[in-house]
Amino acid sequence: MSGTIATVAFAVAGQSYMSFAYGQIIAALISTAMAIGLAPHHARVRVGFDNWRDVHRFSINVLATLGISRVFSRLQDMALGRLLGLAALGLYSRSGNIFSMLWDSVFLVICRIMFVDFAAGIRAGLPIGPRYQNALALFTALMWPTFLGLGVLSGPFVLLIYGAKWVSIAMCLSILCVVGVFNTAIAMAWDLFIIADETGRQARFEFVRSIVGFVVFSAACFISIEAAAMAKVIDAIFACVLYMPHIRRITDSQYRDMFAIYLRSGIATSVAIAPAIIVMAWHGWAATTPLVPIVLAVGIGIALWGIALRLLKHPLFFEIKSALTPVLARVTG
């Protein structure tokens, strides 16, 4: 938020394209100041070379992992723009931005909180398996209905937020929401590799994944932006195949444990999105579906989702109950 406010302020002041850069610097400074203020005992300004080899290795591996992913992401954009044109790139980028906004604003924020909890458990000598399985159950039960619900309602959502000129990106957005489902199924895979001190293996995996993803995506760009979005689904499935055995190894989990988590979250998700599917199917999946039945369907879906979580004794139900109990106690006096 601070970066956005600063960017707008600099733009109003006439700083043109540099406004974004200035805004990012200010956001980084404020974030650093807040982090130091919240945990001053972790702030150290003394320069030292203790364990410099380990620090150097970790930094290079993480930089390589992030760098590889981002470079190939930009190459994919270049391929799409070259093969399908700049207009298609603009449409695809808009749908990708909507997906990224949901992914970054909700999923990654929760991941950062869970990472701290995992690290604390590791330092205390606690097994990571139960903690990860509980986190995976929470992620899937929360994010699967969110992604698939947005996928089902992508047409009306795009029409409401961006207008009729952008309705053509609805199908692309729906496909990208499926990507979110597969990515959530291997939630915190990167974090697990960092905790297990296997960043070198992670960098190699990302290199292989990026090459495969780029080849598939480039081939799909010869068809359409919807095919390009479907290529991202293939990439997400490949990531599941690549990472799942190592997630199981690091967390000491069994396939039956993972399947049980996916099954319960899948049931809750199906119940949650069913009303929206019925409403959209009744109106022929039109982007112009009336808003009132959509709102009712979403409300009913949330209620059914909550009931399903309770009947399934899902961990997310007890987390929500634990969070709401103090609030309800204060309200009721």
Coordinates of N, CA and C in Angstrom, one line a residue, residues 99-267:
F99 N -5.0 -13.2 -11.8 CA -4.6 -14.4 -11.1 C -3.5 -14.1 -10.1
S100 N -2.5 -13.3 -10.5 CA -1.3 -13.0 -9.6 C -1.8 -12.2 -8.4
M101 N -2.7 -11.3 -8.6 CA -3.2 -10.5 -7.5 C -3.8 -11.4 -6.4
L102 N -4.6 -12.3 -6.8 CA -5.2 -13.3 -5.9 C -4.1 -14.1 -5.2
W103 N -3.2 -14.6 -6.0 CA -2.1 -15.5 -5.5 C -1.2 -14.8 -4.6
D104 N -0.8 -13.6 -4.9 CA 0.2 -12.8 -4.1 C -0.5 -12.2 -2.8
S105 N -1.7 -11.8 -3.0 CA -2.4 -11.1 -1.9 C -2.9 -12.0 -0.8
V106 N -3.2 -13.3 -1.2 CA -3.8 -14.2 -0.2 C -2.8 -15.3 0.1
F107 N -2.5 -16.1 -1.0 CA -1.7 -17.3 -0.8 C -0.3 -17.0 -0.2
L108 N 0.4 -16.2 -0.9 CA 1.8 -15.9 -0.5 C 1.9 -15.3 0.9
V109 N 0.9 -14.5 1.3 CA 0.9 -13.9 2.6 C 0.8 -15.0 3.7
I110 N -0.1 -15.9 3.4 CA -0.3 -17.0 4.4 C 1.0 -17.9 4.4
C111 N 1.6 -18.1 3.2 CA 2.9 -18.9 3.1 C 4.0 -18.3 4.0
R112 N 4.1 -16.9 4.0 CA 5.1 -16.3 4.8 C 4.9 -16.6 6.3
I113 N 3.6 -16.5 6.7 CA 3.3 -16.8 8.1 C 3.7 -18.2 8.5
M114 N 3.3 -19.2 7.6 CA 3.5 -20.6 7.9 C 5.0 -20.9 7.8
F115 N 5.8 -20.2 7.0 CA 7.2 -20.5 6.9 C 7.9 -20.2 8.3
V116 N 7.5 -19.1 8.9 CA 8.0 -18.7 10.2 C 7.7 -19.8 11.2
D117 N 6.4 -20.3 11.1 CA 6.0 -21.4 12.1 C 6.8 -22.6 11.8
F118 N 7.0 -23.0 10.6 CA 7.8 -24.2 10.2 C 9.3 -24.0 10.8
A119 N 9.9 -22.9 10.5 CA 11.2 -22.7 11.0 C 11.3 -22.8 12.5
A120 N 10.4 -22.2 13.2 CA 10.4 -22.3 14.6 C 10.3 -23.7 15.1
G121 N 9.4 -24.5 14.4 CA 9.3 -25.9 14.8 C 10.5 -26.7 14.5
I122 N 11.2 -26.4 13.4 CA 12.5 -27.1 13.1 C 13.5 -26.8 14.2
R123 N 13.6 -25.5 14.6 CA 14.6 -25.1 15.6 C 14.3 -25.8 17.0
A124 N 13.0 -26.0 17.2 CA 12.6 -26.7 18.5 C 12.7 -28.2 18.4
G125 N 13.1 -28.7 17.2 CA 13.2 -30.2 17.1 C 12.0 -30.9 16.9
L126 N 10.9 -30.2 16.4 CA 9.6 -30.8 16.2 C 9.5 -31.4 14.8
P127 N 8.9 -32.5 14.5 CA 8.7 -33.0 13.2 C 7.9 -32.1 12.3
I128 N 8.3 -31.9 11.1 CA 7.6 -31.0 10.2 C 6.4 -31.6 9.5
G129 N 6.3 -33.0 9.5 CA 5.2 -33.6 8.8 C 3.9 -33.2 9.2
P130 N 3.5 -33.4 10.5 CA 2.1 -33.0 10.9 C 1.8 -31.5 10.7
R131 N 2.8 -30.7 10.9 CA 2.6 -29.2 10.7 C 2.4 -28.9 9.2
Y132 N 3.1 -29.6 8.3 CA 2.9 -29.3 6.9 C 1.6 -29.9 6.4
Q133 N 1.2 -31.1 6.9 CA -0.1 -31.6 6.5 C -1.2 -30.8 6.9
N134 N -1.1 -30.2 8.1 CA -2.2 -29.3 8.6 C -2.2 -28.1 7.8
A135 N -1.0 -27.5 7.4 CA -1.0 -26.3 6.6 C -1.6 -26.6 5.2
L136 N -1.2 -27.7 4.6 CA -1.7 -28.1 3.3 C -3.2 -28.2 3.3
A137 N -3.8 -28.8 4.4 CA -5.3 -28.9 4.5 C -5.9 -27.5 4.5
L138 N -5.3 -26.6 5.3 CA -5.8 -25.2 5.4 C -5.7 -24.5 4.0
F139 N -4.6 -24.7 3.3 CA -4.4 -24.0 2.0 C -5.4 -24.5 1.0
T140 N -5.5 -25.8 0.9 CA -6.4 -26.4 -0.2 C -7.9 -26.1 0.1
A141 N -8.3 -26.1 1.4 CA -9.7 -25.9 1.7 C -10.1 -24.4 1.5
L142 N -9.1 -23.5 1.6 CA -9.3 -22.1 1.5 C -9.2 -21.6 0.0
M143 N -8.1 -22.1 -0.6 CA -7.7 -21.5 -1.9 C -8.4 -22.3 -3.1
W144 N -8.7 -23.5 -3.0 CA -9.4 -24.2 -4.0 C -10.8 -23.6 -4.3
P145 N -11.6 -23.4 -3.3 CA -12.9 -22.8 -3.6 C -12.7 -21.3 -4.2
T146 N -11.7 -20.7 -3.7 CA -11.4 -19.3 -4.2 C -11.1 -19.3 -5.7
F147 N -10.1 -20.1 -6.0 CA -9.7 -20.2 -7.4 C -10.8 -20.7 -8.3
L148 N -11.4 -21.8 -8.0 CA -12.4 -22.4 -8.8 C -13.7 -21.5 -8.9
G149 N -14.0 -20.9 -7.7 CA -15.1 -20.0 -7.7 C -14.9 -18.8 -8.7
L150 N -13.7 -18.2 -8.7 CA -13.4 -17.2 -9.6 C -13.4 -17.7 -11.0
G151 N -12.9 -18.9 -11.2 CA -12.9 -19.5 -12.6 C -14.3 -19.7 -13.1
V152 N -15.3 -20.1 -12.3 CA -16.6 -20.3 -12.7 C -17.3 -18.9 -13.0
L153 N -17.0 -17.9 -12.2 CA -17.6 -16.6 -12.3 C -16.7 -15.6 -13.1
S154 N -15.8 -16.1 -13.8 CA -14.8 -15.2 -14.5 C -15.5 -14.2 -15.4
G155 N -16.5 -14.7 -16.2 CA -17.2 -13.8 -17.1 C -17.8 -12.6 -16.4
P156 N -18.7 -12.8 -15.5 CA -19.3 -11.7 -14.8 C -18.3 -10.8 -14.0
F157 N -17.3 -11.5 -13.5 CA -16.3 -10.8 -12.7 C -15.5 -9.8 -13.6
V158 N -15.1 -10.3 -14.8 CA -14.3 -9.4 -15.7 C -15.3 -8.3 -16.2
L159 N -16.5 -8.6 -16.5 CA -17.4 -7.6 -17.0 C -17.7 -6.5 -15.9
L160 N -17.8 -6.9 -14.7 CA -18.1 -6.0 -13.6 C -16.9 -5.1 -13.3
I161 N -15.7 -5.7 -13.3 CA -14.5 -5.0 -12.9 C -13.9 -4.2 -14.0
Y162 N -13.8 -4.8 -15.2 CA -13.0 -4.1 -16.3 C -13.9 -3.7 -17.5
G163 N -15.2 -4.1 -17.5 CA -16.0 -3.7 -18.6 C -16.1 -4.7 -19.7
A164 N -17.0 -4.4 -20.7 CA -17.3 -5.3 -21.8 C -16.1 -5.5 -22.7
K165 N -15.2 -4.6 -22.8 CA -14.1 -4.7 -23.8 C -13.1 -5.8 -23.4
W166 N -13.2 -6.2 -22.1 CA -12.2 -7.2 -21.6 C -12.8 -8.6 -21.4
V167 N -14.1 -8.7 -21.8 CA -14.7 -10.0 -21.5 C -14.0 -11.2 -22.2
S168 N -13.3 -10.9 -23.2 CA -12.7 -12.0 -24.0 C -11.6 -12.7 -23.2
I169 N -11.1 -12.1 -22.1 CA -10.1 -12.8 -21.3 C -10.7 -13.7 -20.2
A170 N -12.0 -13.8 -20.2 CA -12.6 -14.6 -19.1 C -12.2 -16.1 -19.2
M171 N -12.2 -16.7 -20.4 CA -11.8 -18.1 -20.5 C -10.4 -18.3 -20.1
C172 N -9.5 -17.4 -20.5 CA -8.1 -17.5 -20.2 C -7.9 -17.4 -18.6
L173 N -8.7 -16.5 -18.0 CA -8.7 -16.4 -16.5 C -9.1 -17.7 -15.9
S174 N -10.2 -18.3 -16.4 CA -10.7 -19.5 -15.9 C -9.7 -20.6 -15.9
I175 N -8.9 -20.7 -17.0 CA -7.9 -21.7 -17.1 C -6.8 -21.5 -16.1
L176 N -6.4 -20.2 -16.0 CA -5.3 -19.9 -15.1 C -5.7 -20.2 -13.6
C177 N -7.0 -20.1 -13.3 CA -7.5 -20.5 -12.0 C -7.2 -22.0 -11.7
V178 N -7.3 -22.8 -12.7 CA -7.0 -24.2 -12.6 C -5.5 -24.4 -12.2
V179 N -4.7 -23.5 -12.8 CA -3.2 -23.5 -12.4 C -3.1 -23.3 -10.9
G180 N -3.9 -22.4 -10.3 CA -3.8 -22.2 -8.9 C -4.2 -23.4 -8.1
V181 N -5.1 -24.2 -8.6 CA -5.5 -25.4 -7.9 C -4.3 -26.4 -7.8
F182 N -3.6 -26.6 -8.9 CA -2.4 -27.5 -8.9 C -1.2 -26.9 -8.1
N183 N -1.0 -25.6 -8.2 CA 0.0 -25.0 -7.4 C -0.2 -25.1 -5.9
T184 N -1.5 -25.0 -5.5 CA -1.8 -25.1 -4.1 C -1.6 -26.5 -3.6
A185 N -1.8 -27.5 -4.5 CA -1.6 -28.9 -4.1 C -0.2 -29.2 -3.7
I186 N 0.7 -28.4 -4.1 CA 2.1 -28.6 -3.6 C 2.6 -27.3 -2.9
A187 N 1.7 -26.8 -2.1 CA 1.9 -25.5 -1.4 C 3.2 -25.6 -0.6
M188 N 3.9 -24.4 -0.7 CA 5.2 -24.2 0.1 C 6.3 -25.2 -0.3
A189 N 6.3 -25.7 -1.5 CA 7.3 -26.6 -2.0 C 8.7 -25.9 -1.9
W190 N 8.7 -24.7 -2.4 CA 10.0 -23.9 -2.3 C 10.5 -23.7 -0.9
D191 N 9.5 -23.4 0.0 CA 9.9 -23.2 1.4 C 10.4 -24.4 2.1
L192 N 9.9 -25.6 1.7 CA 10.3 -26.8 2.3 C 11.8 -27.1 1.8
F193 N 12.1 -26.8 0.6 CA 13.5 -27.0 0.1 C 14.5 -26.1 0.9
I194 N 14.0 -24.9 1.2 CA 14.9 -24.0 1.9 C 15.1 -24.5 3.4
I195 N 14.0 -24.9 4.0 CA 14.1 -25.4 5.4 C 15.0 -26.7 5.4
A196 N 14.9 -27.5 4.4 CA 15.7 -28.8 4.3 C 17.1 -28.5 3.9
D197 N 17.4 -27.3 3.5 CA 18.7 -26.9 3.0 C 19.1 -27.6 1.8
E198 N 18.1 -27.7 0.8 CA 18.3 -28.3 -0.4 C 18.0 -27.3 -1.6
T199 N 18.5 -26.1 -1.4 CA 18.3 -25.1 -2.4 C 19.0 -25.4 -3.7
G200 N 20.1 -26.2 -3.7 CA 20.8 -26.6 -4.9 C 19.9 -27.5 -5.7
R201 N 19.3 -28.5 -5.1 CA 18.4 -29.4 -5.8 C 17.2 -28.6 -6.4
Q202 N 16.7 -27.6 -5.6 CA 15.6 -26.8 -6.0 C 15.9 -26.0 -7.3
A203 N 17.1 -25.4 -7.3 CA 17.5 -24.7 -8.5 C 17.6 -25.6 -9.7
R204 N 18.0 -26.8 -9.6 CA 18.1 -27.7 -10.7 C 16.7 -28.1 -11.2
F205 N 15.8 -28.3 -10.3 CA 14.4 -28.6 -10.6 C 13.8 -27.4 -11.4
E206 N 14.0 -26.2 -10.9 CA 13.4 -25.1 -11.5 C 13.9 -24.9 -12.9
F207 N 15.2 -25.2 -13.1 CA 15.8 -25.1 -14.5 C 15.1 -26.1 -15.4
V208 N 14.9 -27.3 -15.0 CA 14.3 -28.3 -15.8 C 12.8 -27.9 -16.1
R209 N 12.1 -27.5 -15.0 CA 10.7 -27.1 -15.1 C 10.6 -25.9 -16.1
S210 N 11.5 -24.9 -16.0 CA 11.4 -23.7 -16.8 C 11.6 -24.1 -18.3
I211 N 12.5 -24.9 -18.6 CA 12.7 -25.3 -20.0 C 11.5 -26.0 -20.6
V212 N 11.0 -27.0 -19.8 CA 9.8 -27.8 -20.3 C 8.7 -26.8 -20.4
G213 N 8.5 -26.0 -19.4 CA 7.3 -25.0 -19.5 C 7.4 -24.1 -20.7
F214 N 8.7 -23.6 -21.0 CA 8.9 -22.7 -22.1 C 8.6 -23.3 -23.4
V215 N 9.0 -24.6 -23.6 CA 8.8 -25.3 -24.8 C 7.3 -25.5 -25.1
V216 N 6.6 -26.0 -24.0 CA 5.2 -26.2 -24.1 C 4.4 -24.9 -24.4
F217 N 4.8 -23.9 -23.6 CA 4.1 -22.6 -23.8 C 4.3 -22.0 -25.2
S218 N 5.5 -22.1 -25.7 CA 5.8 -21.5 -27.0 C 5.0 -22.3 -28.1
A219 N 5.0 -23.6 -27.9 CA 4.2 -24.4 -28.9 C 2.7 -24.0 -28.9
A220 N 2.2 -23.8 -27.7 CA 0.8 -23.4 -27.5 C 0.5 -22.0 -28.1
C221 N 1.5 -21.1 -28.1 CA 1.3 -19.8 -28.7 C 1.1 -19.8 -30.2
F222 N 1.3 -20.9 -30.8 CA 1.0 -21.0 -32.3 C -0.5 -21.2 -32.4
I223 N -1.3 -21.4 -31.4 CA -2.7 -21.7 -31.4 C -3.5 -20.5 -31.0
S224 N -3.5 -20.2 -29.7 CA -4.3 -19.1 -29.1 C -3.8 -18.8 -27.7
I225 N -4.3 -17.7 -27.1 CA -4.0 -17.4 -25.8 C -4.6 -18.4 -24.8
E226 N -5.7 -18.9 -25.1 CA -6.3 -20.0 -24.3 C -5.5 -21.2 -24.3
A227 N -4.9 -21.5 -25.4 CA -3.9 -22.7 -25.4 C -2.7 -22.3 -24.6
A228 N -2.2 -21.1 -24.7 CA -1.1 -20.7 -23.9 C -1.4 -20.8 -22.4
A229 N -2.6 -20.4 -22.0 CA -3.0 -20.6 -20.6 C -3.1 -22.1 -20.2
M230 N -3.5 -22.9 -21.1 CA -3.6 -24.4 -20.9 C -2.2 -24.9 -20.7
A231 N -1.2 -24.3 -21.4 CA 0.2 -24.7 -21.3 C 0.7 -24.5 -19.9
K232 N 0.2 -23.5 -19.2 CA 0.5 -23.2 -17.8 C -0.1 -24.3 -16.9
V233 N -1.2 -24.8 -17.3 CA -1.8 -25.9 -16.5 C -0.9 -27.1 -16.6
I234 N -0.4 -27.4 -17.8 CA 0.5 -28.5 -18.0 C 1.8 -28.3 -17.2
D235 N 2.3 -27.1 -17.2 CA 3.5 -26.8 -16.4 C 3.2 -27.0 -14.9
A236 N 2.0 -26.7 -14.4 CA 1.7 -26.9 -13.0 C 1.6 -28.3 -12.7
I237 N 1.0 -29.1 -13.6 CA 0.9 -30.6 -13.4 C 2.3 -31.2 -13.4
F238 N 3.2 -30.7 -14.3 CA 4.6 -31.2 -14.3 C 5.3 -30.9 -13.0
A239 N 5.0 -29.7 -12.4 CA 5.6 -29.3 -11.2 C 5.1 -30.2 -10.0
C240 N 3.9 -30.6 -10.1 CA 3.4 -31.5 -9.1 C 4.1 -32.9 -9.1
V241 N 4.3 -33.4 -10.3 CA 5.0 -34.6 -10.5 C 6.5 -34.5 -10.1
L242 N 7.1 -33.3 -10.3 CA 8.5 -33.1 -10.0 C 8.7 -33.0 -8.5
Y243 N 7.8 -32.2 -7.9 CA 8.0 -31.9 -6.5 C 7.4 -32.8 -5.5
M244 N 6.3 -33.5 -5.8 CA 5.6 -34.3 -4.9 C 6.4 -35.3 -4.1
P245 N 7.2 -36.1 -4.8 CA 8.0 -37.1 -4.1 C 8.9 -36.5 -3.1
H246 N 9.5 -35.3 -3.4 CA 10.4 -34.7 -2.4 C 9.6 -34.0 -1.3
I247 N 8.4 -33.5 -1.5 CA 7.6 -33.0 -0.5 C 7.3 -34.1 0.5
R248 N 7.0 -35.3 0.0 CA 6.7 -36.4 0.8 C 7.9 -36.8 1.6
R249 N 9.1 -36.8 1.0 CA 10.4 -37.2 1.6 C 10.7 -36.2 2.8
I250 N 10.6 -34.9 2.5 CA 11.0 -33.9 3.4 C 10.1 -33.9 4.6
T251 N 8.8 -34.1 4.4 CA 7.8 -34.0 5.5 C 7.5 -35.4 6.0
D252 N 8.1 -36.4 5.5 CA 7.9 -37.8 6.0 C 6.4 -38.1 5.9
S253 N 5.8 -37.8 4.8 CA 4.4 -38.0 4.6 C 4.2 -39.2 3.6
Q254 N 3.0 -39.8 3.6 CA 2.7 -40.9 2.7 C 1.6 -40.4 1.7
Y255 N 1.5 -41.1 0.6 CA 0.5 -40.7 -0.4 C -0.9 -40.7 0.2
R256 N -1.2 -41.7 1.1 CA -2.5 -41.8 1.6 C -2.8 -40.5 2.5
D257 N -1.8 -40.0 3.1 CA -2.0 -38.8 3.9 C -2.4 -37.6 3.0
M258 N -1.6 -37.5 1.9 CA -1.9 -36.4 1.0 C -3.3 -36.6 0.3
F259 N -3.6 -37.8 -0.1 CA -4.9 -38.1 -0.7 C -6.0 -37.7 0.2
A260 N -5.9 -38.1 1.5 CA -7.0 -37.8 2.5 C -7.2 -36.3 2.6
I261 N -6.1 -35.5 2.5 CA -6.2 -34.0 2.6 C -6.9 -33.5 1.4
Y262 N -6.5 -34.0 0.2 CA -7.1 -33.5 -1.1 C -8.6 -33.9 -1.2
L263 N -8.9 -35.1 -0.6 CA -10.3 -35.6 -0.7 C -11.2 -34.7 0.1
R264 N -10.8 -34.4 1.3 CA -11.7 -33.6 2.2 C -11.8 -32.2 1.6
S265 N -10.7 -31.6 1.2 CA -10.8 -30.2 0.7 C -11.5 -30.2 -0.6
G266 N -11.4 -31.3 -1.4 CA -12.1 -31.4 -2.7 C -13.6 -31.4 -2.5
I267 N -14.0 -32.2 -1.5 CA -15.5 -32.3 -1.2 C -16.0 -30.9 -0.8

